[in-house]
Amino acid sequence: MGIAFLHGMILSIGLILPLGPQNLFIFNQGATHKKLLNAMPAVITASLCDTALILLAVMGVSAAVLAIPGLQVFLLVCGFVFLLWIGQSIWRAKPEHASAVDETLSMKKQVLFALSVSVLNPHAVLDTIGVIGTSSLRYESLSEKAMFALACIAVSWLAFCLLAAAGKTVRAIDKRGTWLVLVNKVSAICIWAMALLIGAQLVQIIF
């Protein structure tokens, strides 16, 4: 069981390290809110989504669902549209101490956006199924699968908390708010770039 836990931990760290829309969004929320607690709706939502995806992948349910014709195209379309929308919202958002008006994302928007970059991000879904799901197949016993899944979930929760904390650290250093505005712009551009990659993939599938 110890090997299964270690395997899941190392595998999850490797998957989380690359900066994707989900990571950028969590970091951005930590950076733009005055208190770290205010970014928790995004952190908790993303963590719960990852937990659900990991459990479904380990149980083999998600692979069966994605076998439905047209579902991958639907995910790509939704992901493309939502990433464009999220990028625009982050581009326009301003840190609390950089503007007299509070233009940070509300709790409702945080939950909605975190949900979309987690569930409607086709690459994240496919990585979860393709990498975590297939890697779990080497373990036959329920206890080993449980330890493997637990390690993946634990790394996910810890990573999102650390990303938000890192954003908060940038905010604390940046007293004038100049860096935070730049963080918003860079995050939005990266998210738009990922939307374009999904769009290109969608075109290849359709045509």
mmCIF file with all atom_site columns, N, CA and C in Angstrom, residues 16-25 75-87 90 117 120-124 186-202:
data_model
loop_
_atom_site.group_PDB
_atom_site.id
_atom_site.type_symbol
_atom_site.label_atom_id
_atom_site.label_alt_id
_atom_site.label_comp_id
_atom_site.label_asym_id
_atom_site.label_entity_id
_atom_site.label_seq_id
_atom_site.pdbx_PDB_ins_code
_atom_site.Cartn_x
_atom_site.Cartn_y
_atom_site.Cartn_z
_atom_site.occupancy
_atom_site.B_iso_or_equiv
_atom_site.pdbx_formal_charge
_atom_site.auth_seq_id
_atom_site.auth_comp_id
_atom_site.auth_asym_id
_atom_site.auth_atom_id
_atom_site.pdbx_PDB_model_num
ATOM 1   N N  . ILE A 1 16  ? 0.425   18.151 -11.805 1.00 0.00 ? 16  ILE A N  1
ATOM 2   C CA . ILE A 1 16  ? 0.014   19.463 -11.302 1.00 0.00 ? 16  ILE A CA 1
ATOM 3   C C  . ILE A 1 16  ? 1.030   20.558 -11.616 1.00 0.00 ? 16  ILE A C  1
ATOM 4   N N  . LEU A 1 17  ? 2.309   20.195 -11.715 1.00 0.00 ? 17  LEU A N  1
ATOM 5   C CA . LEU A 1 17  ? 3.363   21.193 -11.913 1.00 0.00 ? 17  LEU A CA 1
ATOM 6   C C  . LEU A 1 17  ? 3.183   22.082 -13.146 1.00 0.00 ? 17  LEU A C  1
ATOM 7   N N  . PRO A 1 18  ? 2.810   21.535 -14.317 1.00 0.00 ? 18  PRO A N  1
ATOM 8   C CA . PRO A 1 18  ? 2.625   22.415 -15.479 1.00 0.00 ? 18  PRO A CA 1
ATOM 9   C C  . PRO A 1 18  ? 1.510   23.436 -15.228 1.00 0.00 ? 18  PRO A C  1
ATOM 10  N N  . LEU A 1 19  ? 1.740   24.682 -15.641 1.00 0.00 ? 19  LEU A N  1
ATOM 11  C CA . LEU A 1 19  ? 0.751   25.738 -15.414 1.00 0.00 ? 19  LEU A CA 1
ATOM 12  C C  . LEU A 1 19  ? -0.382  25.629 -16.429 1.00 0.00 ? 19  LEU A C  1
ATOM 13  N N  . GLY A 1 20  ? -1.531  25.186 -15.962 1.00 0.00 ? 20  GLY A N  1
ATOM 14  C CA . GLY A 1 20  ? -2.717  25.118 -16.804 1.00 0.00 ? 20  GLY A CA 1
ATOM 15  C C  . GLY A 1 20  ? -3.734  26.156 -16.359 1.00 0.00 ? 20  GLY A C  1
ATOM 16  N N  . PRO A 1 21  ? -4.894  26.210 -17.025 1.00 0.00 ? 21  PRO A N  1
ATOM 17  C CA . PRO A 1 21  ? -5.926  27.201 -16.669 1.00 0.00 ? 21  PRO A CA 1
ATOM 18  C C  . PRO A 1 21  ? -6.355  27.092 -15.206 1.00 0.00 ? 21  PRO A C  1
ATOM 19  N N  . GLN A 1 22  ? -6.446  25.875 -14.709 1.00 0.00 ? 22  GLN A N  1
ATOM 20  C CA . GLN A 1 22  ? -6.883  25.652 -13.326 1.00 0.00 ? 22  GLN A CA 1
ATOM 21  C C  . GLN A 1 22  ? -5.883  26.246 -12.338 1.00 0.00 ? 22  GLN A C  1
ATOM 22  N N  . ASN A 1 23  ? -4.595  25.933 -12.515 1.00 0.00 ? 23  ASN A N  1
ATOM 23  C CA . ASN A 1 23  ? -3.554  26.457 -11.631 1.00 0.00 ? 23  ASN A CA 1
ATOM 24  C C  . ASN A 1 23  ? -3.452  27.973 -11.693 1.00 0.00 ? 23  ASN A C  1
ATOM 25  N N  . LEU A 1 24  ? -3.509  28.508 -12.922 1.00 0.00 ? 24  LEU A N  1
ATOM 26  C CA . LEU A 1 24  ? -3.424  29.957 -13.096 1.00 0.00 ? 24  LEU A CA 1
ATOM 27  C C  . LEU A 1 24  ? -4.585  30.662 -12.416 1.00 0.00 ? 24  LEU A C  1
ATOM 28  N N  . PHE A 1 25  ? -5.762  30.076 -12.524 1.00 0.00 ? 25  PHE A N  1
ATOM 29  C CA . PHE A 1 25  ? -6.945  30.691 -11.929 1.00 0.00 ? 25  PHE A CA 1
ATOM 30  C C  . PHE A 1 25  ? -6.842  30.720 -10.405 1.00 0.00 ? 25  PHE A C  1
ATOM 31  N N  . LEU A 1 75  ? -17.153 18.493 -24.826 1.00 0.00 ? 75  LEU A N  1
ATOM 32  C CA . LEU A 1 75  ? -16.251 19.006 -23.793 1.00 0.00 ? 75  LEU A CA 1
ATOM 33  C C  . LEU A 1 75  ? -15.304 20.052 -24.353 1.00 0.00 ? 75  LEU A C  1
ATOM 34  N N  . LEU A 1 76  ? -14.800 19.810 -25.565 1.00 0.00 ? 76  LEU A N  1
ATOM 35  C CA . LEU A 1 76  ? -13.881 20.753 -26.195 1.00 0.00 ? 76  LEU A CA 1
ATOM 36  C C  . LEU A 1 76  ? -14.565 22.086 -26.485 1.00 0.00 ? 76  LEU A C  1
ATOM 37  N N  . VAL A 1 77  ? -15.792 22.030 -27.000 1.00 0.00 ? 77  VAL A N  1
ATOM 38  C CA . VAL A 1 77  ? -16.541 23.256 -27.295 1.00 0.00 ? 77  VAL A CA 1
ATOM 39  C C  . VAL A 1 77  ? -16.801 24.047 -26.011 1.00 0.00 ? 77  VAL A C  1
ATOM 40  N N  . CYS A 1 78  ? -17.283 23.354 -24.980 1.00 0.00 ? 78  CYS A N  1
ATOM 41  C CA . CYS A 1 78  ? -17.555 24.015 -23.700 1.00 0.00 ? 78  CYS A CA 1
ATOM 42  C C  . CYS A 1 78  ? -16.277 24.595 -23.098 1.00 0.00 ? 78  CYS A C  1
ATOM 43  N N  . GLY A 1 79  ? -15.202 23.831 -23.159 1.00 0.00 ? 79  GLY A N  1
ATOM 44  C CA . GLY A 1 79  ? -13.932 24.306 -22.622 1.00 0.00 ? 79  GLY A CA 1
ATOM 45  C C  . GLY A 1 79  ? -13.435 25.536 -23.349 1.00 0.00 ? 79  GLY A C  1
ATOM 46  N N  . PHE A 1 80  ? -13.547 25.538 -24.667 1.00 0.00 ? 80  PHE A N  1
ATOM 47  C CA . PHE A 1 80  ? -13.115 26.673 -25.479 1.00 0.00 ? 80  PHE A CA 1
ATOM 48  C C  . PHE A 1 80  ? -13.879 27.943 -25.109 1.00 0.00 ? 80  PHE A C  1
ATOM 49  N N  . VAL A 1 81  ? -15.202 27.834 -25.031 1.00 0.00 ? 81  VAL A N  1
ATOM 50  C CA . VAL A 1 81  ? -16.051 28.996 -24.719 1.00 0.00 ? 81  VAL A CA 1
ATOM 51  C C  . VAL A 1 81  ? -15.787 29.505 -23.298 1.00 0.00 ? 81  VAL A C  1
ATOM 52  N N  . PHE A 1 82  ? -15.724 28.596 -22.341 1.00 0.00 ? 82  PHE A N  1
ATOM 53  C CA . PHE A 1 82  ? -15.536 29.000 -20.955 1.00 0.00 ? 82  PHE A CA 1
ATOM 54  C C  . PHE A 1 82  ? -14.160 29.618 -20.719 1.00 0.00 ? 82  PHE A C  1
ATOM 55  N N  . LEU A 1 83  ? -13.125 29.088 -21.359 1.00 0.00 ? 83  LEU A N  1
ATOM 56  C CA . LEU A 1 83  ? -11.793 29.659 -21.187 1.00 0.00 ? 83  LEU A CA 1
ATOM 57  C C  . LEU A 1 83  ? -11.719 31.067 -21.756 1.00 0.00 ? 83  LEU A C  1
ATOM 58  N N  . LEU A 1 84  ? -12.384 31.307 -22.875 1.00 0.00 ? 84  LEU A N  1
ATOM 59  C CA . LEU A 1 84  ? -12.445 32.665 -23.427 1.00 0.00 ? 84  LEU A CA 1
ATOM 60  C C  . LEU A 1 84  ? -13.125 33.616 -22.447 1.00 0.00 ? 84  LEU A C  1
ATOM 61  N N  . TRP A 1 85  ? -14.216 33.164 -21.867 1.00 0.00 ? 85  TRP A N  1
ATOM 62  C CA . TRP A 1 85  ? -14.980 33.980 -20.908 1.00 0.00 ? 85  TRP A CA 1
ATOM 63  C C  . TRP A 1 85  ? -14.168 34.248 -19.646 1.00 0.00 ? 85  TRP A C  1
ATOM 64  N N  . ILE A 1 86  ? -13.530 33.206 -19.123 1.00 0.00 ? 86  ILE A N  1
ATOM 65  C CA . ILE A 1 86  ? -12.731 33.357 -17.903 1.00 0.00 ? 86  ILE A CA 1
ATOM 66  C C  . ILE A 1 86  ? -11.563 34.309 -18.153 1.00 0.00 ? 86  ILE A C  1
ATOM 67  N N  . GLY A 1 87  ? -10.918 34.161 -19.308 1.00 0.00 ? 87  GLY A N  1
ATOM 68  C CA . GLY A 1 87  ? -9.808  35.053 -19.648 1.00 0.00 ? 87  GLY A CA 1
ATOM 69  C C  . GLY A 1 87  ? -10.227 36.508 -19.672 1.00 0.00 ? 87  GLY A C  1
ATOM 70  N N  . ILE A 1 90  ? -10.837 37.748 -16.012 1.00 0.00 ? 90  ILE A N  1
ATOM 71  C CA . ILE A 1 90  ? -9.591  37.963 -15.279 1.00 0.00 ? 90  ILE A CA 1
ATOM 72  C C  . ILE A 1 90  ? -8.854  39.179 -15.822 1.00 0.00 ? 90  ILE A C  1
ATOM 73  N N  . VAL A 1 117 ? -13.083 25.546 -15.197 1.00 0.00 ? 117 VAL A N  1
ATOM 74  C CA . VAL A 1 117 ? -11.695 25.234 -15.564 1.00 0.00 ? 117 VAL A CA 1
ATOM 75  C C  . VAL A 1 117 ? -11.280 23.845 -15.086 1.00 0.00 ? 117 VAL A C  1
ATOM 76  N N  . LEU A 1 120 ? -14.699 21.415 -17.296 1.00 0.00 ? 120 LEU A N  1
ATOM 77  C CA . LEU A 1 120 ? -14.824 21.685 -18.727 1.00 0.00 ? 120 LEU A CA 1
ATOM 78  C C  . LEU A 1 120 ? -13.476 21.956 -19.385 1.00 0.00 ? 120 LEU A C  1
ATOM 79  N N  . ASN A 1 121 ? -12.393 21.614 -18.702 1.00 0.00 ? 121 ASN A N  1
ATOM 80  C CA . ASN A 1 121 ? -11.063 21.681 -19.296 1.00 0.00 ? 121 ASN A CA 1
ATOM 81  C C  . ASN A 1 121 ? -10.749 20.294 -19.853 1.00 0.00 ? 121 ASN A C  1
ATOM 82  N N  . PRO A 1 122 ? -10.920 20.097 -21.158 1.00 0.00 ? 122 PRO A N  1
ATOM 83  C CA . PRO A 1 122 ? -10.787 18.748 -21.725 1.00 0.00 ? 122 PRO A CA 1
ATOM 84  C C  . PRO A 1 122 ? -9.436  18.111 -21.436 1.00 0.00 ? 122 PRO A C  1
ATOM 85  N N  . HIS A 1 123 ? -8.369  18.908 -21.462 1.00 0.00 ? 123 HIS A N  1
ATOM 86  C CA . HIS A 1 123 ? -7.045  18.344 -21.239 1.00 0.00 ? 123 HIS A CA 1
ATOM 87  C C  . HIS A 1 123 ? -6.902  17.820 -19.812 1.00 0.00 ? 123 HIS A C  1
ATOM 88  N N  . ALA A 1 124 ? -7.471  18.540 -18.851 1.00 0.00 ? 124 ALA A N  1
ATOM 89  C CA . ALA A 1 124 ? -7.409  18.091 -17.449 1.00 0.00 ? 124 ALA A CA 1
ATOM 90  C C  . ALA A 1 124 ? -8.200  16.801 -17.272 1.00 0.00 ? 124 ALA A C  1
ATOM 91  N N  . VAL A 1 186 ? -1.235  38.573 -17.597 1.00 0.00 ? 186 VAL A N  1
ATOM 92  C CA . VAL A 1 186 ? -0.495  37.375 -18.030 1.00 0.00 ? 186 VAL A CA 1
ATOM 93  C C  . VAL A 1 186 ? -1.373  36.132 -17.898 1.00 0.00 ? 186 VAL A C  1
ATOM 94  N N  . SER A 1 187 ? -2.117  36.027 -16.791 1.00 0.00 ? 187 SER A N  1
ATOM 95  C CA . SER A 1 187 ? -3.008  34.879 -16.577 1.00 0.00 ? 187 SER A CA 1
ATOM 96  C C  . SER A 1 187 ? -4.061  34.808 -17.675 1.00 0.00 ? 187 SER A C  1
ATOM 97  N N  . ALA A 1 188 ? -4.645  35.964 -17.995 1.00 0.00 ? 188 ALA A N  1
ATOM 98  C CA . ALA A 1 188 ? -5.680  36.012 -19.033 1.00 0.00 ? 188 ALA A CA 1
ATOM 99  C C  . ALA A 1 188 ? -5.122  35.596 -20.388 1.00 0.00 ? 188 ALA A C  1
ATOM 100 N N  . ILE A 1 189 ? -3.921  36.081 -20.720 1.00 0.00 ? 189 ILE A N  1
ATOM 101 C CA . ILE A 1 189 ? -3.301  35.746 -22.005 1.00 0.00 ? 189 ILE A CA 1
ATOM 102 C C  . ILE A 1 189 ? -3.007  34.252 -22.084 1.00 0.00 ? 189 ILE A C  1
ATOM 103 N N  . CYS A 1 190 ? -2.492  33.672 -20.996 1.00 0.00 ? 190 CYS A N  1
ATOM 104 C CA . CYS A 1 190 ? -2.198  32.230 -20.966 1.00 0.00 ? 190 CYS A CA 1
ATOM 105 C C  . CYS A 1 190 ? -3.472  31.399 -21.131 1.00 0.00 ? 190 CYS A C  1
ATOM 106 N N  . ILE A 1 191 ? -4.532  31.842 -20.477 1.00 0.00 ? 191 ILE A N  1
ATOM 107 C CA . ILE A 1 191 ? -5.811  31.126 -20.566 1.00 0.00 ? 191 ILE A CA 1
ATOM 108 C C  . ILE A 1 191 ? -6.381  31.228 -21.977 1.00 0.00 ? 191 ILE A C  1
ATOM 109 N N  . TRP A 1 192 ? -6.263  32.413 -22.594 1.00 0.00 ? 192 TRP A N  1
ATOM 110 C CA . TRP A 1 192 ? -6.707  32.568 -23.985 1.00 0.00 ? 192 TRP A CA 1
ATOM 111 C C  . TRP A 1 192 ? -5.891  31.682 -24.926 1.00 0.00 ? 192 TRP A C  1
ATOM 112 N N  . ALA A 1 193 ? -4.585  31.594 -24.667 1.00 0.00 ? 193 ALA A N  1
ATOM 113 C CA . ALA A 1 193 ? -3.722  30.753 -25.503 1.00 0.00 ? 193 ALA A CA 1
ATOM 114 C C  . ALA A 1 193 ? -4.156  29.290 -25.414 1.00 0.00 ? 193 ALA A C  1
ATOM 115 N N  . MET A 1 194 ? -4.511  28.858 -24.210 1.00 0.00 ? 194 MET A N  1
ATOM 116 C CA . MET A 1 194 ? -4.970  27.477 -24.030 1.00 0.00 ? 194 MET A CA 1
ATOM 117 C C  . MET A 1 194 ? -6.316  27.255 -24.703 1.00 0.00 ? 194 MET A C  1
ATOM 118 N N  . ALA A 1 195 ? -7.150  28.300 -24.707 1.00 0.00 ? 195 ALA A N  1
ATOM 119 C CA . ALA A 1 195 ? -8.431  28.216 -25.412 1.00 0.00 ? 195 ALA A CA 1
ATOM 120 C C  . ALA A 1 195 ? -8.201  28.030 -26.918 1.00 0.00 ? 195 ALA A C  1
ATOM 121 N N  . LEU A 1 196 ? -7.201  28.731 -27.454 1.00 0.00 ? 196 LEU A N  1
ATOM 122 C CA . LEU A 1 196 ? -6.889  28.613 -28.879 1.00 0.00 ? 196 LEU A CA 1
ATOM 123 C C  . LEU A 1 196 ? -6.364  27.210 -29.215 1.00 0.00 ? 196 LEU A C  1
ATOM 124 N N  . LEU A 1 197 ? -5.579  26.634 -28.301 1.00 0.00 ? 197 LEU A N  1
ATOM 125 C CA . LEU A 1 197 ? -5.084  25.271 -28.513 1.00 0.00 ? 197 LEU A CA 1
ATOM 126 C C  . LEU A 1 197 ? -6.237  24.269 -28.545 1.00 0.00 ? 197 LEU A C  1
ATOM 127 N N  . ILE A 1 198 ? -7.198  24.472 -27.643 1.00 0.00 ? 198 ILE A N  1
ATOM 128 C CA . ILE A 1 198 ? -8.385  23.615 -27.624 1.00 0.00 ? 198 ILE A CA 1
ATOM 129 C C  . ILE A 1 198 ? -9.184  23.815 -28.903 1.00 0.00 ? 198 ILE A C  1
ATOM 130 N N  . GLY A 1 199 ? -9.290  25.084 -29.353 1.00 0.00 ? 199 GLY A N  1
ATOM 131 C CA . GLY A 1 199 ? -9.991  25.381 -30.607 1.00 0.00 ? 199 GLY A CA 1
ATOM 132 C C  . GLY A 1 199 ? -9.352  24.693 -31.788 1.00 0.00 ? 199 GLY A C  1
ATOM 133 N N  . ALA A 1 200 ? -8.007  24.688 -31.834 1.00 0.00 ? 200 ALA A N  1
ATOM 134 C CA . ALA A 1 200 ? -7.282  24.024 -32.923 1.00 0.00 ? 200 ALA A CA 1
ATOM 135 C C  . ALA A 1 200 ? -7.524  22.517 -32.888 1.00 0.00 ? 200 ALA A C  1
ATOM 136 N N  . GLN A 1 201 ? -7.544  21.957 -31.695 1.00 0.00 ? 201 GLN A N  1
ATOM 137 C CA . GLN A 1 201 ? -7.805  20.521 -31.543 1.00 0.00 ? 201 GLN A CA 1
ATOM 138 C C  . GLN A 1 201 ? -9.226  20.192 -32.009 1.00 0.00 ? 201 GLN A C  1
ATOM 139 N N  . LEU A 1 202 ? -10.144 21.086 -31.688 1.00 0.00 ? 202 LEU A N  1
ATOM 140 C CA . LEU A 1 202 ? -11.541 20.897 -32.091 1.00 0.00 ? 202 LEU A CA 1
ATOM 141 C C  . LEU A 1 202 ? -11.683 20.910 -33.612 1.00 0.00 ? 202 LEU A C  1
#
